[in-house]
CSV table of C-alpha atoms in Angstrom, one decimal:
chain,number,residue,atom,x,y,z
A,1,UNK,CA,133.8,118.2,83.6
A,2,UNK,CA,131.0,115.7,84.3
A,3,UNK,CA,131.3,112.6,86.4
A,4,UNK,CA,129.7,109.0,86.2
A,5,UNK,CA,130.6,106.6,89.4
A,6,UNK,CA,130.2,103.1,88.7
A,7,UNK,CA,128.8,101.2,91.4
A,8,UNK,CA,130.6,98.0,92.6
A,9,UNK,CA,129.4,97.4,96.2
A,10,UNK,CA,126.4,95.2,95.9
A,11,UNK,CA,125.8,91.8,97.5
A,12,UNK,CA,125.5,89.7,94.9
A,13,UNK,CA,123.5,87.3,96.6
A,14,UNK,CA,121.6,85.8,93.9
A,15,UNK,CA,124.8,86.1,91.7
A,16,UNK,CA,126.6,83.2,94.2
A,17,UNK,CA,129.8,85.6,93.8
A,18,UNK,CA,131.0,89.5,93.1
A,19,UNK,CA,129.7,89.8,90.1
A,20,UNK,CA,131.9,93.2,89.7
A,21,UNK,CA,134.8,90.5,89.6
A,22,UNK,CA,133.7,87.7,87.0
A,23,UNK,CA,135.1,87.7,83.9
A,24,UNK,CA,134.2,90.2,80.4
A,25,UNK,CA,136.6,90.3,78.1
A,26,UNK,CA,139.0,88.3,79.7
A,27,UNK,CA,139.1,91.2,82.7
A,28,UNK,CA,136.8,91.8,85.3
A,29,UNK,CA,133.8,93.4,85.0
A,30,UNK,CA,134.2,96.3,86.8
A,31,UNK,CA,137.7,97.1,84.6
A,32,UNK,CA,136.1,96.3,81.3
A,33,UNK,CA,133.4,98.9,82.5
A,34,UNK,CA,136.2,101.3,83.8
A,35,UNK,CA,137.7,101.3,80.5
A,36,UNK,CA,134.7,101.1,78.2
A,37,UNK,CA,133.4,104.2,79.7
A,38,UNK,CA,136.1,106.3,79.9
A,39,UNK,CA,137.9,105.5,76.6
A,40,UNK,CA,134.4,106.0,75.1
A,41,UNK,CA,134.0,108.8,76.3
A,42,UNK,CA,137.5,110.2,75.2
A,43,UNK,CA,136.4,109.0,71.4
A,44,UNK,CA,133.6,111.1,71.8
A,45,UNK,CA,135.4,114.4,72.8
A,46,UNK,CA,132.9,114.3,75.9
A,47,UNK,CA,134.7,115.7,79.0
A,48,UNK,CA,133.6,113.2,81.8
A,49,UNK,CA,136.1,111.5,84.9
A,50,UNK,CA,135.0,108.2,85.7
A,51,UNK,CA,135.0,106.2,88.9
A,52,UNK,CA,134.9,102.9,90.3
A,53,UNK,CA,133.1,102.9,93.7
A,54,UNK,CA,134.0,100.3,95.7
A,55,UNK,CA,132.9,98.6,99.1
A,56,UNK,CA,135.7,98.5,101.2
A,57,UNK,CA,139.8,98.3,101.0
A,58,UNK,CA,139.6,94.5,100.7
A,59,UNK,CA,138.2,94.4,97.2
A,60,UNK,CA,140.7,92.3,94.8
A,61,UNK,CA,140.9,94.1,92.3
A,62,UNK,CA,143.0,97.3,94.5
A,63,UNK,CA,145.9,94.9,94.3
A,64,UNK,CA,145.3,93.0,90.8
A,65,UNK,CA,147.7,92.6,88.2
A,66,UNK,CA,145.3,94.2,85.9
A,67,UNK,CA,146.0,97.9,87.4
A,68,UNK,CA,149.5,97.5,86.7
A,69,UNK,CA,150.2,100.5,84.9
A,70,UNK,CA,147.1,101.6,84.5
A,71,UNK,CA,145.5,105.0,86.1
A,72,UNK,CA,142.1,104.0,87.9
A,73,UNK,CA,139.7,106.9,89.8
A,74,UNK,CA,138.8,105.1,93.1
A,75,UNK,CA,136.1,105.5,95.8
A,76,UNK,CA,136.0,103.6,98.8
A,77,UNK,CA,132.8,104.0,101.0
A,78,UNK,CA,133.6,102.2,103.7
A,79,UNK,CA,136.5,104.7,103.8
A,80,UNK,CA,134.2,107.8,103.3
A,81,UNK,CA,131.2,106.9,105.4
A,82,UNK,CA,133.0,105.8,108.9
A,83,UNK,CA,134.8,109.6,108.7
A,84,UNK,CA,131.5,111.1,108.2
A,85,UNK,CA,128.1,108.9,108.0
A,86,UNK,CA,129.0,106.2,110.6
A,87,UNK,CA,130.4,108.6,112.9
A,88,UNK,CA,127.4,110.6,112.8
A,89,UNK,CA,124.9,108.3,114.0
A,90,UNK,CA,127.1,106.4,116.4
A,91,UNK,CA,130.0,106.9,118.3
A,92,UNK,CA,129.7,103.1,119.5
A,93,UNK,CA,132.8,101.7,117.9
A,94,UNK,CA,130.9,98.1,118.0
A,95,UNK,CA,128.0,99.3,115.9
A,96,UNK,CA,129.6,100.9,113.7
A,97,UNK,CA,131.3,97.7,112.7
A,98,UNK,CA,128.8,95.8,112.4
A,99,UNK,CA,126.6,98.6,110.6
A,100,UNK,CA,129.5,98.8,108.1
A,101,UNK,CA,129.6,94.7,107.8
A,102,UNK,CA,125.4,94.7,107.4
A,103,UNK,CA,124.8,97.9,105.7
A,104,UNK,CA,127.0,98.9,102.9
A,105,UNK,CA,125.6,96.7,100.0
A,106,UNK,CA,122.4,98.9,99.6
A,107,UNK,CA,123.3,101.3,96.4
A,108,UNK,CA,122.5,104.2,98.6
A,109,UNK,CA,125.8,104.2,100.5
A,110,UNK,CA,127.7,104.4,97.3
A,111,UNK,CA,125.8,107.5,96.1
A,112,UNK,CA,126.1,108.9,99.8
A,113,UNK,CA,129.9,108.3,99.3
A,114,UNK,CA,130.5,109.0,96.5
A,115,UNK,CA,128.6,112.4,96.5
A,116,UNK,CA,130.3,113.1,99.6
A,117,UNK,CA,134.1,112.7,98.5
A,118,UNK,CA,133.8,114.3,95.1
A,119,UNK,CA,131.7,117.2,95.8
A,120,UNK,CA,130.0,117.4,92.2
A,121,UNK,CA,126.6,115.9,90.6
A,122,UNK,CA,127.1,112.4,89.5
A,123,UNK,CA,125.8,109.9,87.4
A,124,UNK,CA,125.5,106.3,88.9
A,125,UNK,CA,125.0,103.4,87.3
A,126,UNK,CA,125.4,100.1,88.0
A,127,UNK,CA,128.5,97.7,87.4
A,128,UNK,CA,126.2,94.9,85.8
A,129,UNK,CA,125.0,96.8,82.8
A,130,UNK,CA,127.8,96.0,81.0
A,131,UNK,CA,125.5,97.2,77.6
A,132,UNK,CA,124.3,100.7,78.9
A,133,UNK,CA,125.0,103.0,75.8
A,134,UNK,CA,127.0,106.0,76.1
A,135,UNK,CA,124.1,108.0,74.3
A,136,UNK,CA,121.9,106.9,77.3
A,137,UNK,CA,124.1,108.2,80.1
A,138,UNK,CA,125.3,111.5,77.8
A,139,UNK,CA,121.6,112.4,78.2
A,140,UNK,CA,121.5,112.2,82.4
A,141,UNK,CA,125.6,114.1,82.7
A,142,UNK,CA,123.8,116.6,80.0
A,143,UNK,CA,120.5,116.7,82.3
A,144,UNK,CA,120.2,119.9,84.2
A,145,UNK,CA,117.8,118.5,86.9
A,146,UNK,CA,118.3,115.1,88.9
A,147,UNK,CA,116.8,112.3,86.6
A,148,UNK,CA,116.3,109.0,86.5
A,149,UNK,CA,115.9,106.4,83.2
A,150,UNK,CA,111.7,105.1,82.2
A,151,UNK,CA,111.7,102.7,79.0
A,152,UNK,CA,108.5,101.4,78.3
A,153,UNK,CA,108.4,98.5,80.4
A,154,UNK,CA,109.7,100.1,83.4
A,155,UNK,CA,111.5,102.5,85.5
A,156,UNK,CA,114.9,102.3,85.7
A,157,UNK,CA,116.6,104.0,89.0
A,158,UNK,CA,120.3,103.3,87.9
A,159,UNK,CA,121.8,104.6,86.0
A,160,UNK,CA,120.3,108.4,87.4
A,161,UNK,CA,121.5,111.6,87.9
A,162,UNK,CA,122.1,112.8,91.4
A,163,UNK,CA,122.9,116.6,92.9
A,164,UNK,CA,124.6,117.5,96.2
A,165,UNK,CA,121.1,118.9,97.4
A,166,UNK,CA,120.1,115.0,98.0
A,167,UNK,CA,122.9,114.3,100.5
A,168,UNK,CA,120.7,115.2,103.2
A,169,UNK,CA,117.8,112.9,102.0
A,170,UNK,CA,120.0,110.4,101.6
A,171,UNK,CA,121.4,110.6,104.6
A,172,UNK,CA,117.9,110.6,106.6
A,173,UNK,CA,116.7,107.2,104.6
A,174,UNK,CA,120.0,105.6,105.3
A,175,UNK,CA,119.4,106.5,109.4
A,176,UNK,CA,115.9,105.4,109.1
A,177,UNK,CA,117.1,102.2,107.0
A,178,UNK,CA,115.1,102.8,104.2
A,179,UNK,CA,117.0,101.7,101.1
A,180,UNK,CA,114.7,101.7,98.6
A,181,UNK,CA,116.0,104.0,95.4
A,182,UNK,CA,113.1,104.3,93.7
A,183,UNK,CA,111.3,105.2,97.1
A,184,UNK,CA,113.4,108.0,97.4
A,185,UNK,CA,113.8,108.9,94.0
A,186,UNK,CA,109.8,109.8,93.2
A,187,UNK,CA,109.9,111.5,97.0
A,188,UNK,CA,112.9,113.8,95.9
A,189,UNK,CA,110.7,114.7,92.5
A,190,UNK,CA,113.0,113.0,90.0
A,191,UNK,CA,112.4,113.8,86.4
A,192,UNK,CA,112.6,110.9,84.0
A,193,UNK,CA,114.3,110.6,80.6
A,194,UNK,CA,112.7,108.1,78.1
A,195,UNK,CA,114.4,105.4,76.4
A,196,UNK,CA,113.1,103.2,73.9
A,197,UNK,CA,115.3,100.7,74.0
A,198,UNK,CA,114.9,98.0,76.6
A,199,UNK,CA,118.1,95.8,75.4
A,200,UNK,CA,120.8,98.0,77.0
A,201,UNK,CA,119.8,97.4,80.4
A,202,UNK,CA,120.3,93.9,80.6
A,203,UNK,CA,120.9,93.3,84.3
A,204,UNK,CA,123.5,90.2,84.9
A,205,UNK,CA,121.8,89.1,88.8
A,206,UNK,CA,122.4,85.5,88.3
A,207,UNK,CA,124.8,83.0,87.2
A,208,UNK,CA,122.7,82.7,83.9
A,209,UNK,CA,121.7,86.2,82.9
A,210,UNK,CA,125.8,86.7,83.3
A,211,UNK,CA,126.0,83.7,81.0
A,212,UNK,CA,123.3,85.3,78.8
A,213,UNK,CA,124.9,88.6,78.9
A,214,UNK,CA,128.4,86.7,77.4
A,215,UNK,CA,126.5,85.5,74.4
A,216,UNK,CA,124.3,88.6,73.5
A,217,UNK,CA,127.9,90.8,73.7
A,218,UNK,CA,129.4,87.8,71.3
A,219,UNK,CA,126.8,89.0,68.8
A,220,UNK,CA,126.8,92.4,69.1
A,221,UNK,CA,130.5,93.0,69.9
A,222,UNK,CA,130.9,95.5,66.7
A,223,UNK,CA,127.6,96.5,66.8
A,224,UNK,CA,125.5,99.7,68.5
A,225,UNK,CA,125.7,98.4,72.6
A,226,UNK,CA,127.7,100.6,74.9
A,227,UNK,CA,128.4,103.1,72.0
């Protein structure tokens, strides 16, 4: 059984709102990519548990009318990380607060979390890539080697592959507050996978690629994105 986390827990400062929350599909994002994924994979006979990873306990969509009976595979790293991580580093109940309130929109707490809880290599990608193919991320669960994604115009560091080894690393940058992925990545001797097609990772960061990103999947609903 192979696992893909989606992540949900970013700022969204240039976005002006969650963007894991605004509407696809008439849902929100992060459901329609909940349910894209794992009934996808399910059509393809690929054996893969999907999760959302989430901030904290506050996030709407815990208590949404759109889980009603629905089964949805949860992580919450605010939940994970102040049993372990935060702990770790401090046992000053004020700073841990605040480092949980300043900290926990950098990517690299939701793979720290995430690998954490579930004990298992992961894929991670991110919830705003809402036309990442399911050939694309079949090729990093099938990887054998932690691996990120490199299309000809650049690297892409989500979606990538992740092994328990890494934790430690992870851990270390997080202490020394250095949350740059693709730092990490090259340190930790990623391989890459190539891709040829740039198209299918979009990224929705602002109010208008979103409102992009609703036009392009009008035209291609049908068509070859996110199969």
């Amino acid at each position: 059984m192979s696992t893909l986390v989606i992540l949900c827990g970013g700022l969204s400062s240039r976005f002006g709102a969650d963007k894991s929350l605004c509407e696809f599909e008439k849902k929100p994002l992060s459901l329609y990519q909940y349910e894209r994924l794992s009934e996808g994979f399910k059509a393809s006979g690929i054996r893969c548990k999907v999760y959302l990873c989430l901030k904290d306990t506050t996030y709407p969509l815990l208590e949404s009318k759109d889980l009603e009976s629905k089964s949805i595979n949860f992580i919450v790293e605010s939940e994970v990380l102040k049993k372990d991580f935060l702990d770790s580093i401090t046992t000053d109940t004020n700073a841990t607060t605040t480092h949980i309130k300043r900290s926990t929109h950098s990517p690299l707490y939701g793979i720290y979390a995430s690998l954490l809880a579930l004990q298992t290599p992961c894929v991670f990608m991110s919830v705003d890539t809402p036309f990442l193919s399911m050939a694309t991320l079949q090729k990093l669960l099938d990887s054998k080697k932690e691996a990120f994604i490199k299309t000809p115009l650049r690297d892409h560091f989500l979606p990538s592959k992740w092994e328990l080894s890494s934790l430690d690393s992870i851990k270390q940058s997080l202490i020394k507050g250095d949350y740059k992925l693709g730092l990490l990545l090259k340190s930790l001797k990623f391989e890459y996978i190539n891709i040829k097609d740039e198209a299918e990772f979009f990224n929705m960061n602002t109010e208008a690629s979103y409102k992009e990103a609703l036009k392009l999947h009008a035209k291609t609903k049908g068509g070859t994105h996110g199969r």
